PDB file of C-alpha atoms and ligand atoms in Angstrom:
ATOM      1  CA  MET A 170       4.866  36.978  -3.408  1.00  0.00           C
ATOM      2  CA  PRO A 171       8.292  36.582  -5.053  1.00  0.00           C
ATOM      3  CA  VAL A 172       8.522  36.998  -8.820  1.00  0.00           C
ATOM      4  CA  SER A 173       8.536  33.506 -10.361  1.00  0.00           C
ATOM      5  CA  VAL A 174      10.852  32.707 -13.238  1.00  0.00           C
ATOM      6  CA  LEU A 175      10.469  29.624 -15.422  1.00  0.00           C
ATOM      7  CA  ILE A 176      13.850  28.297 -16.601  1.00  0.00           C
ATOM      8  CA  VAL A 177      13.744  25.956 -19.601  1.00  0.00           C
ATOM      9  CA  GLU A 178      17.248  24.510 -19.993  1.00  0.00           C
ATOM     10  CA  ASP A 179      18.332  20.948 -20.788  1.00  0.00           C
ATOM     11  CA  GLU A 180      21.854  21.189 -19.370  1.00  0.00           C
ATOM     12  CA  PRO A 181      21.464  20.399 -15.659  1.00  0.00           C
ATOM     13  CA  ALA A 182      24.568  22.362 -14.608  1.00  0.00           C
ATOM     14  CA  ILE A 183      23.361  25.543 -16.321  1.00  0.00           C
ATOM     15  CA  LEU A 184      19.800  25.033 -15.093  1.00  0.00           C
ATOM     16  CA  GLU A 185      21.054  24.757 -11.519  1.00  0.00           C
ATOM     17  CA  LEU A 186      23.477  27.680 -11.839  1.00  0.00           C
ATOM     18  CA  VAL A 187      20.729  29.954 -13.135  1.00  0.00           C
ATOM     19  CA  ALA A 188      18.185  28.719 -10.554  1.00  0.00           C
ATOM     20  CA  VAL A 189      20.553  29.271  -7.613  1.00  0.00           C
ATOM     21  CA  ASN A 190      21.475  32.754  -8.813  1.00  0.00           C
ATOM     22  CA  LEU A 191      17.838  33.703  -9.279  1.00  0.00           C
ATOM     23  CA  GLU A 192      17.034  32.442  -5.788  1.00  0.00           C
ATOM     24  CA  HIS A 193      19.831  34.580  -4.350  1.00  0.00           C
ATOM     25  CA  ALA A 194      18.385  37.567  -6.216  1.00  0.00           C
ATOM     26  CA  GLY A 195      15.003  36.978  -4.555  1.00  0.00           C
ATOM     27  CA  PHE A 196      13.197  35.259  -7.438  1.00  0.00           C
ATOM     28  CA  ALA A 197      11.324  31.948  -7.239  1.00  0.00           C
ATOM     29  CA  PRO A 198      12.707  29.676 -10.001  1.00  0.00           C
ATOM     30  CA  LEU A 199      10.630  26.973 -11.701  1.00  0.00           C
ATOM     31  CA  ARG A 200      12.702  24.347 -13.535  1.00  0.00           C
ATOM     32  CA  ALA A 201      11.970  22.547 -16.797  1.00  0.00           C
ATOM     33  CA  GLU A 202      14.447  20.490 -18.861  1.00  0.00           C
ATOM     34  CA  SER A 203      12.448  20.508 -22.097  1.00  0.00           C
ATOM     35  CA  ALA A 204       9.723  22.439 -23.896  1.00  0.00           C
ATOM     36  CA  GLU A 205       7.336  19.565 -23.128  1.00  0.00           C
ATOM     37  CA  GLN A 206       8.083  19.793 -19.388  1.00  0.00           C
ATOM     38  CA  ALA A 207       7.650  23.550 -19.542  1.00  0.00           C
ATOM     39  CA  LEU A 208       4.237  23.234 -21.222  1.00  0.00           C
ATOM     40  CA  ALA A 209       3.118  20.678 -18.610  1.00  0.00           C
ATOM     41  CA  LEU A 210       4.259  22.998 -15.835  1.00  0.00           C
ATOM     42  CA  LEU A 211       2.502  25.976 -17.392  1.00  0.00           C
ATOM     43  CA  ARG A 212      -0.830  24.191 -17.136  1.00  0.00           C
ATOM     44  CA  THR A 213      -0.771  24.624 -13.355  1.00  0.00           C
ATOM     45  CA  ALA A 214       1.460  27.657 -12.842  1.00  0.00           C
ATOM     46  CA  LEU A 215       1.852  30.950 -14.643  1.00  0.00           C
ATOM     47  CA  PRO A 216       5.318  32.401 -14.009  1.00  0.00           C
ATOM     48  CA  ASP A 217       6.091  36.121 -14.315  1.00  0.00           C
ATOM     49  CA  VAL A 218       8.890  35.595 -16.826  1.00  0.00           C
ATOM     50  CA  ALA A 219      10.408  32.698 -18.816  1.00  0.00           C
ATOM     51  CA  LEU A 220      14.069  32.050 -19.649  1.00  0.00           C
ATOM     52  CA  VAL A 221      14.153  29.725 -22.640  1.00  0.00           C
ATOM     53  CA  ASP A 222      17.188  27.884 -24.006  1.00  0.00           C
ATOM     54  CA  TRP A 223      17.206  27.759 -27.808  1.00  0.00           C
ATOM     55  CA  MET A 224      18.604  24.255 -28.290  1.00  0.00           C
ATOM     56  CA  LEU A 225      16.432  21.753 -26.454  1.00  0.00           C
ATOM     57  CA  PRO A 226      15.806  18.040 -26.995  1.00  0.00           C
ATOM     58  CA  GLY A 227      12.414  17.577 -28.661  1.00  0.00           C
ATOM     59  CA  GLN A 228      10.738  20.897 -29.402  1.00  0.00           C
ATOM     60  CA  SER A 229      13.175  23.802 -29.725  1.00  0.00           C
ATOM     61  CA  GLY A 230      13.033  26.911 -27.590  1.00  0.00           C
ATOM     62  CA  LEU A 231      11.941  28.801 -30.682  1.00  0.00           C
ATOM     63  CA  ALA A 232       8.951  26.472 -31.188  1.00  0.00           C
ATOM     64  CA  LEU A 233       8.111  26.814 -27.489  1.00  0.00           C
ATOM     65  CA  ALA A 234       8.145  30.636 -27.711  1.00  0.00           C
ATOM     66  CA  ARG A 235       5.796  30.510 -30.721  1.00  0.00           C
ATOM     67  CA  ARG A 236       3.396  28.261 -28.813  1.00  0.00           C
ATOM     68  CA  LEU A 237       3.435  30.548 -25.778  1.00  0.00           C
ATOM     69  CA  ARG A 238       2.652  33.546 -27.965  1.00  0.00           C
ATOM     70  CA  ALA A 239      -0.188  31.694 -29.717  1.00  0.00           C
ATOM     71  CA  ASP A 240      -1.957  30.798 -26.459  1.00  0.00           C
ATOM     72  CA  ALA A 241      -4.106  33.536 -24.888  1.00  0.00           C
ATOM     73  CA  ARG A 242      -3.038  32.476 -21.399  1.00  0.00           C
ATOM     74  CA  THR A 243       0.700  32.830 -22.015  1.00  0.00           C
ATOM     75  CA  ARG A 244       0.622  35.455 -24.764  1.00  0.00           C
ATOM     76  CA  GLU A 245       1.931  38.196 -22.491  1.00  0.00           C
ATOM     77  CA  LEU A 246       4.503  36.119 -20.626  1.00  0.00           C
ATOM     78  CA  PRO A 247       7.839  37.957 -20.973  1.00  0.00           C
ATOM     79  CA  ILE A 248      10.455  35.669 -22.581  1.00  0.00           C
ATOM     80  CA  ILE A 249      14.252  35.897 -22.566  1.00  0.00           C
ATOM     81  CA  PHE A 250      16.200  33.504 -24.814  1.00  0.00           C
ATOM     82  CA  LEU A 251      19.346  31.852 -23.447  1.00  0.00           C
ATOM     83  CA  THR A 252      21.573  30.577 -26.173  1.00  0.00           C
ATOM     84  CA  ALA A 253      25.054  29.956 -27.471  1.00  0.00           C
ATOM     85  CA  ARG A 254      24.023  31.288 -30.854  1.00  0.00           C
ATOM     86  CA  SER A 255      25.135  34.791 -31.535  1.00  0.00           C
ATOM     87  CA  GLU A 256      24.459  35.244 -35.218  1.00  0.00           C
ATOM     88  CA  GLU A 257      22.407  38.254 -36.152  1.00  0.00           C
ATOM     89  CA  SER A 258      19.880  36.128 -38.085  1.00  0.00           C
ATOM     90  CA  ASP A 259      19.268  33.959 -34.999  1.00  0.00           C
ATOM     91  CA  LYS A 260      18.520  37.009 -32.900  1.00  0.00           C
ATOM     92  CA  VAL A 261      16.025  38.151 -35.483  1.00  0.00           C
ATOM     93  CA  ALA A 262      14.401  34.688 -35.512  1.00  0.00           C
ATOM     94  CA  ALA A 263      14.144  34.723 -31.704  1.00  0.00           C
ATOM     95  CA  LEU A 264      12.593  38.179 -31.634  1.00  0.00           C
ATOM     96  CA  ASP A 265      10.228  37.186 -34.466  1.00  0.00           C
ATOM     97  CA  ALA A 266       9.121  34.170 -32.424  1.00  0.00           C
ATOM     98  CA  GLY A 267       8.074  36.533 -29.645  1.00  0.00           C
ATOM     99  CA  ALA A 268      11.148  36.783 -27.415  1.00  0.00           C
ATOM    100  CA  ASP A 269      11.525  40.055 -25.499  1.00  0.00           C
ATOM    101  CA  ASP A 270      15.259  39.788 -24.984  1.00  0.00           C
ATOM    102  CA  TYR A 271      18.216  37.610 -25.833  1.00  0.00           C
ATOM    103  CA  VAL A 272      21.193  36.593 -23.673  1.00  0.00           C
ATOM    104  CA  THR A 273      24.156  34.858 -25.292  1.00  0.00           C
ATOM    105  CA  LYS A 274      26.014  32.079 -23.473  1.00  0.00           C
ATOM    106  CA  PRO A 275      28.288  32.248 -21.643  1.00  0.00           C
ATOM    107  CA  PHE A 276      26.531  34.959 -19.657  1.00  0.00           C
ATOM    108  CA  SER A 277      27.170  36.331 -16.192  1.00  0.00           C
ATOM    109  CA  PRO A 278      24.385  35.498 -13.738  1.00  0.00           C
ATOM    110  CA  ARG A 279      24.443  39.121 -12.581  1.00  0.00           C
ATOM    111  CA  GLU A 280      23.801  40.336 -16.105  1.00  0.00           C
ATOM    112  CA  LEU A 281      20.960  37.854 -16.459  1.00  0.00           C
ATOM    113  CA  VAL A 282      19.342  39.107 -13.235  1.00  0.00           C
ATOM    114  CA  ALA A 283      19.705  42.720 -14.434  1.00  0.00           C
ATOM    115  CA  ARG A 284      18.083  41.810 -17.770  1.00  0.00           C
ATOM    116  CA  ILE A 285      15.167  40.109 -15.999  1.00  0.00           C
ATOM    117  CA  ARG A 286      14.620  43.164 -13.799  1.00  0.00           C
ATOM    118  CA  ALA A 287      14.763  45.509 -16.803  1.00  0.00           C
ATOM    119  CA  LEU A 288      12.303  43.342 -18.734  1.00  0.00           C
ATOM    120  CA  LEU A 289       9.876  43.228 -15.810  1.00  0.00           C
ATOM    121  CA  ARG A 290       9.997  47.007 -15.477  1.00  0.00           C
ATOM    122  CA  ARG A 291       9.007  47.275 -19.129  1.00  0.00           C
ATOM    123  CA  ARG A 292       6.527  44.437 -19.361  1.00  0.00           C
ATOM    124  CA  ALA A 293       5.087  43.943 -15.871  1.00  0.00           C
ATOM    125  CA  PRO A 294       5.117  47.263 -14.022  1.00  0.00           C
ATOM    126  CA  GLN A 295       2.740  45.860 -11.378  1.00  0.00           C
ATOM    127  CA  LEU A 296       5.685  43.787 -10.078  1.00  0.00           C
ATOM    128  CA  GLY A 297       7.750  46.903  -9.461  1.00  0.00           C
ATOM    129  CA  GLY A 298       7.261  49.164  -6.490  1.00  0.00           C
ATOM    130  CA  LEU A 299       6.504  52.429  -8.268  1.00  0.00           C
ATOM    131  CA  PRO A 300       3.333  54.393  -7.500  1.00  0.00           C
ATOM    132  CA  VAL A 301       0.776  54.573 -10.293  1.00  0.00           C
ATOM    133  CA  GLU A 302      -1.882  57.264 -10.782  1.00  0.00           C
ATOM    134  CA  VAL A 303      -5.000  57.354 -12.958  1.00  0.00           C
ATOM    135  CA  ALA A 304      -7.464  60.245 -12.901  1.00  0.00           C
ATOM    136  CA  GLY A 305      -6.663  61.315  -9.345  1.00  0.00           C
ATOM    137  CA  LEU A 306      -6.606  57.745  -8.071  1.00  0.00           C
ATOM    138  CA  ARG A 307      -3.135  56.977  -6.735  1.00  0.00           C
ATOM    139  CA  LEU A 308      -1.828  53.576  -5.675  1.00  0.00           C
ATOM    140  CA  ASP A 309       1.505  53.274  -3.885  1.00  0.00           C
ATOM    141  CA  PRO A 310       2.672  49.631  -3.716  1.00  0.00           C
ATOM    142  CA  ALA A 311       5.583  50.352  -1.359  1.00  0.00           C
ATOM    143  CA  ALA A 312       3.359  52.102   1.189  1.00  0.00           C
ATOM    144  CA  HIS A 313       0.470  49.723   0.401  1.00  0.00           C
ATOM    145  CA  GLU A 314      -1.779  52.742   0.149  1.00  0.00           C
ATOM    146  CA  VAL A 315      -4.520  53.932  -2.201  1.00  0.00           C
ATOM    147  CA  ARG A 316      -5.788  57.502  -2.289  1.00  0.00           C
ATOM    148  CA  GLY A 317      -8.582  59.026  -4.279  1.00  0.00           C
ATOM    149  CA  GLY A 318      -8.207  62.785  -4.693  1.00  0.00           C
ATOM    150  CA  GLY A 319      -5.786  62.695  -1.763  1.00  0.00           C
ATOM    151  CA  ARG A 320      -8.150  60.843   0.570  1.00  0.00           C
ATOM    152  CA  PRO A 321      -7.102  57.384   1.793  1.00  0.00           C
ATOM    153  CA  LEU A 322      -9.242  54.446   0.648  1.00  0.00           C
ATOM    154  CA  GLU A 323      -9.721  51.157   2.494  1.00  0.00           C
ATOM    155  CA  LEU A 324      -9.002  48.104   0.322  1.00  0.00           C
ATOM    156  CA  SER A 325      -8.525  44.446   1.199  1.00  0.00           C
ATOM    157  CA  PRO A 326      -5.245  42.840  -0.021  1.00  0.00           C
ATOM    158  CA  THR A 327      -7.047  41.135  -2.939  1.00  0.00           C
ATOM    159  CA  GLU A 328      -8.810  44.315  -4.062  1.00  0.00           C
ATOM    160  CA  PHE A 329      -5.487  46.128  -3.748  1.00  0.00           C
ATOM    161  CA  ARG A 330      -3.758  43.613  -6.077  1.00  0.00           C
ATOM    162  CA  LEU A 331      -6.691  43.694  -8.486  1.00  0.00           C
ATOM    163  CA  LEU A 332      -6.641  47.497  -8.642  1.00  0.00           C
ATOM    164  CA  HIS A 333      -2.849  47.502  -9.025  1.00  0.00           C
ATOM    165  CA  PHE A 334      -3.044  45.151 -11.997  1.00  0.00           C
ATOM    166  CA  LEU A 335      -5.875  47.119 -13.638  1.00  0.00           C
ATOM    167  CA  MET A 336      -4.129  50.463 -13.114  1.00  0.00           C
ATOM    168  CA  THR A 337      -0.822  49.207 -14.546  1.00  0.00           C
ATOM    169  CA  HIS A 338      -2.692  47.685 -17.521  1.00  0.00           C
ATOM    170  CA  ALA A 339      -5.226  50.456 -18.026  1.00  0.00           C
ATOM    171  CA  ASN A 340      -7.429  50.894 -21.111  1.00  0.00           C
ATOM    172  CA  ARG A 341      -7.213  47.203 -21.997  1.00  0.00           C
ATOM    173  CA  VAL A 342     -10.011  44.709 -21.533  1.00  0.00           C
ATOM    174  CA  HIS A 343      -9.060  41.780 -19.296  1.00  0.00           C
ATOM    175  CA  SER A 344     -11.045  38.550 -19.272  1.00  0.00           C
ATOM    176  CA  ARG A 345     -11.990  37.032 -15.916  1.00  0.00           C
ATOM    177  CA  ALA A 346      -9.605  34.125 -16.616  1.00  0.00           C
ATOM    178  CA  ARG A 347      -6.753  36.555 -17.252  1.00  0.00           C
ATOM    179  CA  LEU A 348      -7.508  38.429 -14.026  1.00  0.00           C
ATOM    180  CA  LEU A 349      -7.599  35.166 -12.065  1.00  0.00           C
ATOM    181  CA  ASP A 350      -4.176  34.302 -13.448  1.00  0.00           C
ATOM    182  CA  ALA A 351      -2.700  37.737 -12.847  1.00  0.00           C
ATOM    183  CA  VAL A 352      -4.186  38.555  -9.453  1.00  0.00           C
ATOM    184  CA  TRP A 353      -4.857  35.218  -7.780  1.00  0.00           C
ATOM    185  CA  GLY A 354      -2.271  33.028  -9.555  1.00  0.00           C
ATOM    186  CA  ALA A 355      -2.931  30.286 -12.044  1.00  0.00           C
ATOM    187  CA  ASP A 356      -2.852  27.538  -9.434  1.00  0.00           C
ATOM    188  CA  ALA A 357      -5.805  29.016  -7.588  1.00  0.00           C
ATOM    189  CA  ALA A 358      -8.808  26.783  -8.247  1.00  0.00           C
ATOM    190  CA  LEU A 359     -11.325  29.596  -8.338  1.00  0.00           C
ATOM    191  CA  GLU A 360     -14.420  30.265 -10.351  1.00  0.00           C
ATOM    192  CA  GLU A 361     -14.634  33.232 -12.632  1.00  0.00           C
ATOM    193  CA  ARG A 362     -17.428  34.777 -10.611  1.00  0.00           C
ATOM    194  CA  THR A 363     -14.867  35.276  -7.822  1.00  0.00           C
ATOM    195  CA  VAL A 364     -13.587  38.096 -10.016  1.00  0.00           C
ATOM    196  CA  ASP A 365     -17.056  39.640 -10.222  1.00  0.00           C
ATOM    197  CA  VAL A 366     -17.377  39.597  -6.438  1.00  0.00           C
ATOM    198  CA  HIS A 367     -14.052  41.391  -5.955  1.00  0.00           C
ATOM    199  CA  VAL A 368     -14.740  43.884  -8.731  1.00  0.00           C
ATOM    200  CA  ARG A 369     -18.014  44.748  -6.975  1.00  0.00           C
ATOM    201  CA  ARG A 370     -16.175  45.254  -3.657  1.00  0.00           C
ATOM    202  CA  LEU A 371     -13.489  47.293  -5.364  1.00  0.00           C
ATOM    203  CA  ARG A 372     -16.104  49.568  -6.968  1.00  0.00           C
ATOM    204  CA  GLN A 373     -17.751  49.996  -3.605  1.00  0.00           C
ATOM    205  CA  ALA A 374     -14.442  51.016  -2.032  1.00  0.00           C
ATOM    206  CA  LEU A 375     -13.667  53.421  -4.892  1.00  0.00           C
ATOM    207  CA  SER A 376     -17.106  55.031  -4.660  1.00  0.00           C
ATOM    208  CA  ALA A 377     -15.978  56.727  -1.419  1.00  0.00           C
ATOM    209  CA  THR A 378     -14.072  59.219  -3.590  1.00  0.00           C
ATOM    210  CA  GLY A 379     -16.165  58.927  -6.752  1.00  0.00           C
ATOM    211  CA  HIS A 380     -13.663  56.792  -8.689  1.00  0.00           C
ATOM    212  CA  GLU A 381     -15.854  53.717  -9.212  1.00  0.00           C
ATOM    213  CA  ALA A 382     -16.783  54.709 -12.784  1.00  0.00           C
ATOM    214  CA  LEU A 383     -13.154  54.211 -13.902  1.00  0.00           C
ATOM    215  CA  LEU A 384     -13.725  50.475 -13.601  1.00  0.00           C
ATOM    216  CA  GLU A 385     -15.849  49.389 -16.554  1.00  0.00           C
ATOM    217  CA  THR A 386     -17.607  46.122 -17.268  1.00  0.00           C
ATOM    218  CA  VAL A 387     -17.211  45.118 -20.904  1.00  0.00           C
ATOM    219  CA  ARG A 388     -20.150  42.867 -21.608  1.00  0.00           C
ATOM    220  CA  GLY A 389     -19.139  39.398 -22.710  1.00  0.00           C
ATOM    221  CA  SER A 390     -15.421  40.185 -22.360  1.00  0.00           C
ATOM    222  CA  GLY A 391     -14.383  41.232 -18.877  1.00  0.00           C
ATOM    223  CA  TYR A 392     -13.217  44.385 -17.167  1.00  0.00           C
ATOM    224  CA  ARG A 393     -11.242  47.468 -18.005  1.00  0.00           C
ATOM    225  CA  LEU A 394      -9.933  50.410 -16.045  1.00  0.00           C
ATOM    226  CA  ARG A 395     -10.361  53.314 -18.374  1.00  0.00           C
ATOM    227  CA  GLU A 396      -8.137  56.331 -18.161  1.00  0.00           C
ATOM    228  CA  PRO A 397     -10.275  59.338 -19.144  1.00  0.00           C
ATOM    229  CA  ALA A 398      -8.932  61.191 -22.181  1.00  0.00           C
ATOM    230  CA  ALA A 399      -6.996  64.322 -21.277  1.00  0.00           C
ATOM    231  CA  PRO A 400      -9.202  67.434 -21.584  1.00  0.00           C
TER     232      PRO A 400
HETATM  233 CA1   CA B 239      20.561  23.361 -24.664  1.00  0.00          CA
END
Protein backbone atom coordinates (compact mmCIF):
# COMPACT_ATOMS: atom_id res chain seq x y z
CA MET A 1 0.00 0.00 0.00
CA PRO A 2 1.58 3.35 -0.96
CA VAL A 3 1.98 5.97 1.75
CA SER A 4 -0.93 8.43 1.41
CA VAL A 5 -0.33 12.14 1.79
CA LEU A 6 -3.14 14.65 2.30
CA ILE A 7 -2.34 18.01 0.65
CA VAL A 8 -4.39 20.97 1.88
CA GLU A 9 -3.61 23.89 -0.44
CA ASP A 10 -5.96 26.48 -1.96
CA GLU A 11 -3.74 27.48 -4.88
CA PRO A 12 -4.54 24.94 -7.62
CA ALA A 13 -1.14 25.27 -9.34
CA ILE A 14 0.76 24.52 -6.13
CA LEU A 15 -1.64 21.75 -5.17
CA GLU A 16 -1.09 20.08 -8.53
CA LEU A 17 2.68 20.60 -8.50
CA VAL A 18 2.98 19.00 -5.07
CA ALA A 19 0.57 16.15 -5.95
CA VAL A 20 2.42 15.27 -9.17
CA ASN A 21 5.79 15.31 -7.42
CA LEU A 22 4.51 13.11 -4.61
CA GLU A 23 3.09 10.66 -7.15
CA HIS A 24 6.46 10.48 -8.89
CA ALA A 25 8.07 9.77 -5.52
CA GLY A 26 5.71 6.82 -5.00
CA PHE A 27 3.21 8.45 -2.62
CA ALA A 28 -0.57 8.49 -3.05
CA PRO A 29 -1.72 12.14 -2.81
CA LEU A 30 -5.16 13.16 -1.52
CA ARG A 31 -6.19 16.70 -2.48
CA ALA A 32 -8.15 19.27 -0.49
CA GLU A 33 -8.49 22.99 -1.28
CA SER A 34 -9.67 24.08 2.16
CA ALA A 35 -9.65 22.98 5.79
CA GLU A 36 -13.36 22.14 5.44
CA GLN A 37 -12.67 19.86 2.45
CA ALA A 38 -9.82 18.25 4.35
CA LEU A 39 -12.04 17.53 7.37
CA ALA A 40 -14.73 16.02 5.11
CA LEU A 41 -12.12 13.84 3.44
CA LEU A 42 -10.69 12.73 6.77
CA ARG A 43 -14.04 11.27 7.77
CA THR A 44 -13.57 8.48 5.23
CA ALA A 45 -9.80 8.26 4.83
CA LEU A 46 -6.90 8.48 7.23
CA PRO A 47 -3.73 9.52 5.39
CA ASP A 48 -0.23 8.74 6.69
CA VAL A 49 0.87 12.38 6.65
CA ALA A 50 -0.70 15.81 6.00
CA LEU A 51 0.82 18.82 4.23
CA VAL A 52 -1.11 21.88 5.35
CA ASP A 53 -0.95 25.36 3.82
CA TRP A 54 -1.11 28.10 6.46
CA MET A 55 -3.22 30.63 4.56
CA LEU A 56 -6.48 29.03 3.48
CA PRO A 57 -9.90 30.48 2.70
CA GLY A 58 -12.24 29.83 5.64
CA GLN A 59 -10.46 28.06 8.49
CA SER A 60 -6.69 28.60 8.51
CA GLY A 61 -4.17 25.80 8.35
CA LEU A 62 -3.29 26.60 11.94
CA ALA A 63 -6.91 26.09 13.06
CA LEU A 64 -7.03 22.85 11.06
CA ALA A 65 -3.86 21.54 12.76
CA ARG A 66 -5.35 22.31 16.20
CA ARG A 67 -8.52 20.42 15.30
CA LEU A 68 -6.55 17.41 14.06
CA ARG A 69 -4.57 17.32 17.29
CA ALA A 70 -7.73 17.59 19.40
CA ASP A 71 -9.41 14.60 17.73
CA ALA A 72 -8.33 11.15 18.97
CA ARG A 73 -8.53 9.74 15.45
CA THR A 74 -6.14 12.25 13.89
CA ARG A 75 -4.08 13.12 16.96
CA GLU A 76 -1.03 11.23 15.72
CA LEU A 77 -1.25 12.25 12.07
CA PRO A 78 2.14 13.76 11.16
CA ILE A 79 1.70 17.33 9.86
CA ILE A 80 4.03 19.49 7.77
CA PHE A 81 3.12 23.16 7.27
CA LEU A 82 3.56 24.70 3.82
CA THR A 83 3.71 28.44 3.95
CA ALA A 84 5.14 31.66 2.62
CA ARG A 85 5.59 32.92 6.16
CA SER A 86 9.09 32.69 7.44
CA GLU A 87 9.01 34.71 10.63
CA GLU A 88 10.32 32.98 13.70
CA SER A 89 7.10 33.67 15.65
CA ASP A 90 5.02 31.97 12.92
CA LYS A 91 7.16 28.86 13.11
CA VAL A 92 6.64 28.76 16.84
CA ALA A 93 2.86 29.16 16.37
CA ALA A 94 2.82 26.32 13.83
CA LEU A 95 4.80 24.00 16.09
CA ASP A 96 2.59 24.98 19.05
CA ALA A 97 -0.48 24.06 17.00
CA GLY A 98 0.93 20.56 16.59
CA ALA A 99 2.91 20.71 13.35
CA ASP A 100 5.86 18.31 13.12
CA ASP A 101 7.76 20.27 10.50
CA TYR A 102 7.62 23.47 8.52
CA VAL A 103 8.51 24.11 4.86
CA THR A 104 8.72 27.69 3.60
CA LYS A 105 7.51 28.59 0.10
CA PRO A 106 8.97 28.58 -2.43
CA PHE A 107 10.26 25.09 -1.72
CA SER A 108 11.82 22.49 -3.98
CA PRO A 109 9.60 19.43 -4.47
CA ARG A 110 12.65 17.24 -3.84
CA GLU A 111 13.22 18.87 -0.47
CA LEU A 112 9.56 18.40 0.39
CA VAL A 113 9.74 14.68 -0.45
CA ALA A 114 12.90 14.33 1.67
CA ARG A 115 11.17 16.08 4.59
CA ILE A 116 8.15 13.76 4.31
CA ARG A 117 10.41 10.70 4.32
CA ALA A 118 12.36 11.98 7.33
CA LEU A 119 9.15 12.73 9.22
CA LEU A 120 7.74 9.27 8.49
CA ARG A 121 10.93 7.64 9.73
CA ARG A 122 10.52 9.52 13.00
CA ARG A 123 6.78 9.32 13.42
CA ALA A 124 5.62 6.20 11.57
CA PRO A 125 8.42 3.62 11.60
CA GLN A 126 5.97 0.89 10.51
CA LEU A 127 5.95 2.53 7.05
CA GLY A 128 9.70 2.11 6.71
CA GLY A 129 11.34 -1.16 5.81
CA LEU A 130 13.57 -1.62 8.84
CA PRO A 131 13.42 -4.81 10.92
CA VAL A 132 12.07 -4.43 14.44
CA GLU A 133 12.77 -6.71 17.41
CA VAL A 134 11.04 -7.06 20.78
CA ALA A 135 12.04 -9.69 23.34
CA GLY A 136 13.44 -12.14 20.79
CA LEU A 137 10.56 -11.61 18.40
CA ARG A 138 11.91 -10.19 15.14
CA LEU A 139 9.86 -8.84 12.25
CA ASP A 140 11.53 -8.01 8.94
CA PRO A 141 9.19 -6.01 6.66
CA ALA A 142 11.48 -6.23 3.62
CA ALA A 143 11.71 -10.02 3.80
CA HIS A 144 8.10 -10.26 5.04
CA GLU A 145 9.32 -12.59 7.75
CA VAL A 146 8.70 -13.02 11.47
CA ARG A 147 10.93 -15.11 13.72
CA GLY A 148 10.57 -15.95 17.36
CA GLY A 149 13.87 -16.90 18.98
CA GLY A 150 15.23 -17.50 15.48
CA ARG A 151 12.41 -19.82 14.42
CA PRO A 152 10.17 -18.71 11.53
CA LEU A 153 6.52 -18.03 12.37
CA GLU A 154 3.57 -18.34 9.99
CA LEU A 155 1.41 -15.19 9.86
CA SER A 156 -1.32 -14.10 7.47
CA PRO A 157 -0.81 -10.67 5.80
CA THR A 158 -3.29 -9.02 8.20
CA GLU A 159 -1.69 -10.51 11.31
CA PHE A 160 1.69 -9.47 9.93
CA ARG A 161 0.55 -5.82 9.56
CA LEU A 162 -1.09 -5.90 12.98
CA LEU A 163 2.07 -7.24 14.62
CA HIS A 164 4.21 -4.72 12.72
CA PHE A 165 2.10 -1.83 13.98
CA LEU A 166 2.09 -3.12 17.57
CA MET A 167 5.85 -3.75 17.57
CA THR A 168 6.65 -0.29 16.18
CA HIS A 169 4.28 1.29 18.73
CA ALA A 170 5.13 -0.94 21.68
CA ASN A 171 4.18 -0.24 25.31
CA ARG A 172 1.24 1.95 24.30
CA VAL A 173 -2.39 0.93 24.56
CA HIS A 174 -4.22 1.06 21.22
CA SER A 175 -8.01 1.12 21.02
CA ARG A 176 -9.73 -1.21 18.56
CA ALA A 177 -10.79 1.83 16.50
CA ARG A 178 -7.19 3.02 16.31
CA LEU A 179 -6.00 -0.43 15.22
CA LEU A 180 -8.71 -0.59 12.55
CA ASP A 181 -7.51 2.75 11.21
CA ALA A 182 -3.84 1.86 11.35
CA VAL A 183 -3.93 -1.73 10.12
CA TRP A 184 -7.03 -2.00 7.96
CA GLY A 185 -7.41 1.63 6.83
CA ALA A 186 -10.10 4.06 7.86
CA ASP A 187 -12.27 3.34 4.83
CA ALA A 188 -12.68 -0.28 5.82
CA ALA A 189 -16.23 -0.73 7.10
CA LEU A 190 -15.33 -3.26 9.76
CA GLU A 191 -16.57 -3.94 13.23
CA GLU A 192 -14.29 -3.61 16.19
CA ARG A 193 -14.55 -7.30 16.99
CA THR A 194 -12.64 -7.94 13.75
CA VAL A 195 -9.64 -6.73 15.73
CA ASP A 196 -10.33 -9.24 18.49
CA VAL A 197 -10.47 -12.08 15.98
CA HIS A 198 -7.10 -11.15 14.46
CA VAL A 199 -5.49 -10.57 17.85
CA ARG A 200 -6.59 -14.09 18.83
CA ARG A 201 -5.07 -15.53 15.63
CA LEU A 202 -1.90 -13.53 16.14
CA ARG A 203 -1.53 -14.84 19.71
CA GLN A 204 -2.05 -18.35 18.44
CA ALA A 205 0.70 -17.89 15.85
CA LEU A 206 3.06 -16.36 18.42
CA SER A 207 2.45 -19.19 20.88
CA ALA A 208 4.55 -21.46 18.63
CA THR A 209 7.64 -19.77 20.10
CA GLY A 210 6.16 -18.67 23.42
CA HIS A 211 5.77 -14.99 22.49
CA GLU A 212 1.98 -14.73 22.86
CA ALA A 213 2.21 -13.15 26.33
CA LEU A 214 3.82 -10.01 24.84
CA LEU A 215 0.43 -9.11 23.42
CA GLU A 216 -1.73 -7.86 26.29
CA THR A 217 -5.43 -7.13 26.47
CA VAL A 218 -6.11 -3.94 28.41
CA ARG A 219 -9.64 -4.32 29.67
CA GLY A 220 -11.95 -1.59 28.45
CA SER A 221 -9.19 0.06 26.39
CA GLY A 222 -7.67 -2.18 23.76
CA TYR A 223 -4.38 -3.92 23.17
CA ARG A 224 -0.74 -3.36 23.89
CA LEU A 225 2.47 -5.11 22.96
CA ARG A 226 4.58 -4.85 26.04
CA GLU A 227 8.32 -4.86 25.85
CA PRO A 228 9.58 -6.61 29.01
CA ALA A 229 11.80 -4.39 31.15
CA ALA A 230 15.50 -5.10 30.68
CA PRO A 231 16.81 -7.41 33.44
CA1 LIG B 1 -2.78 29.59 0.50
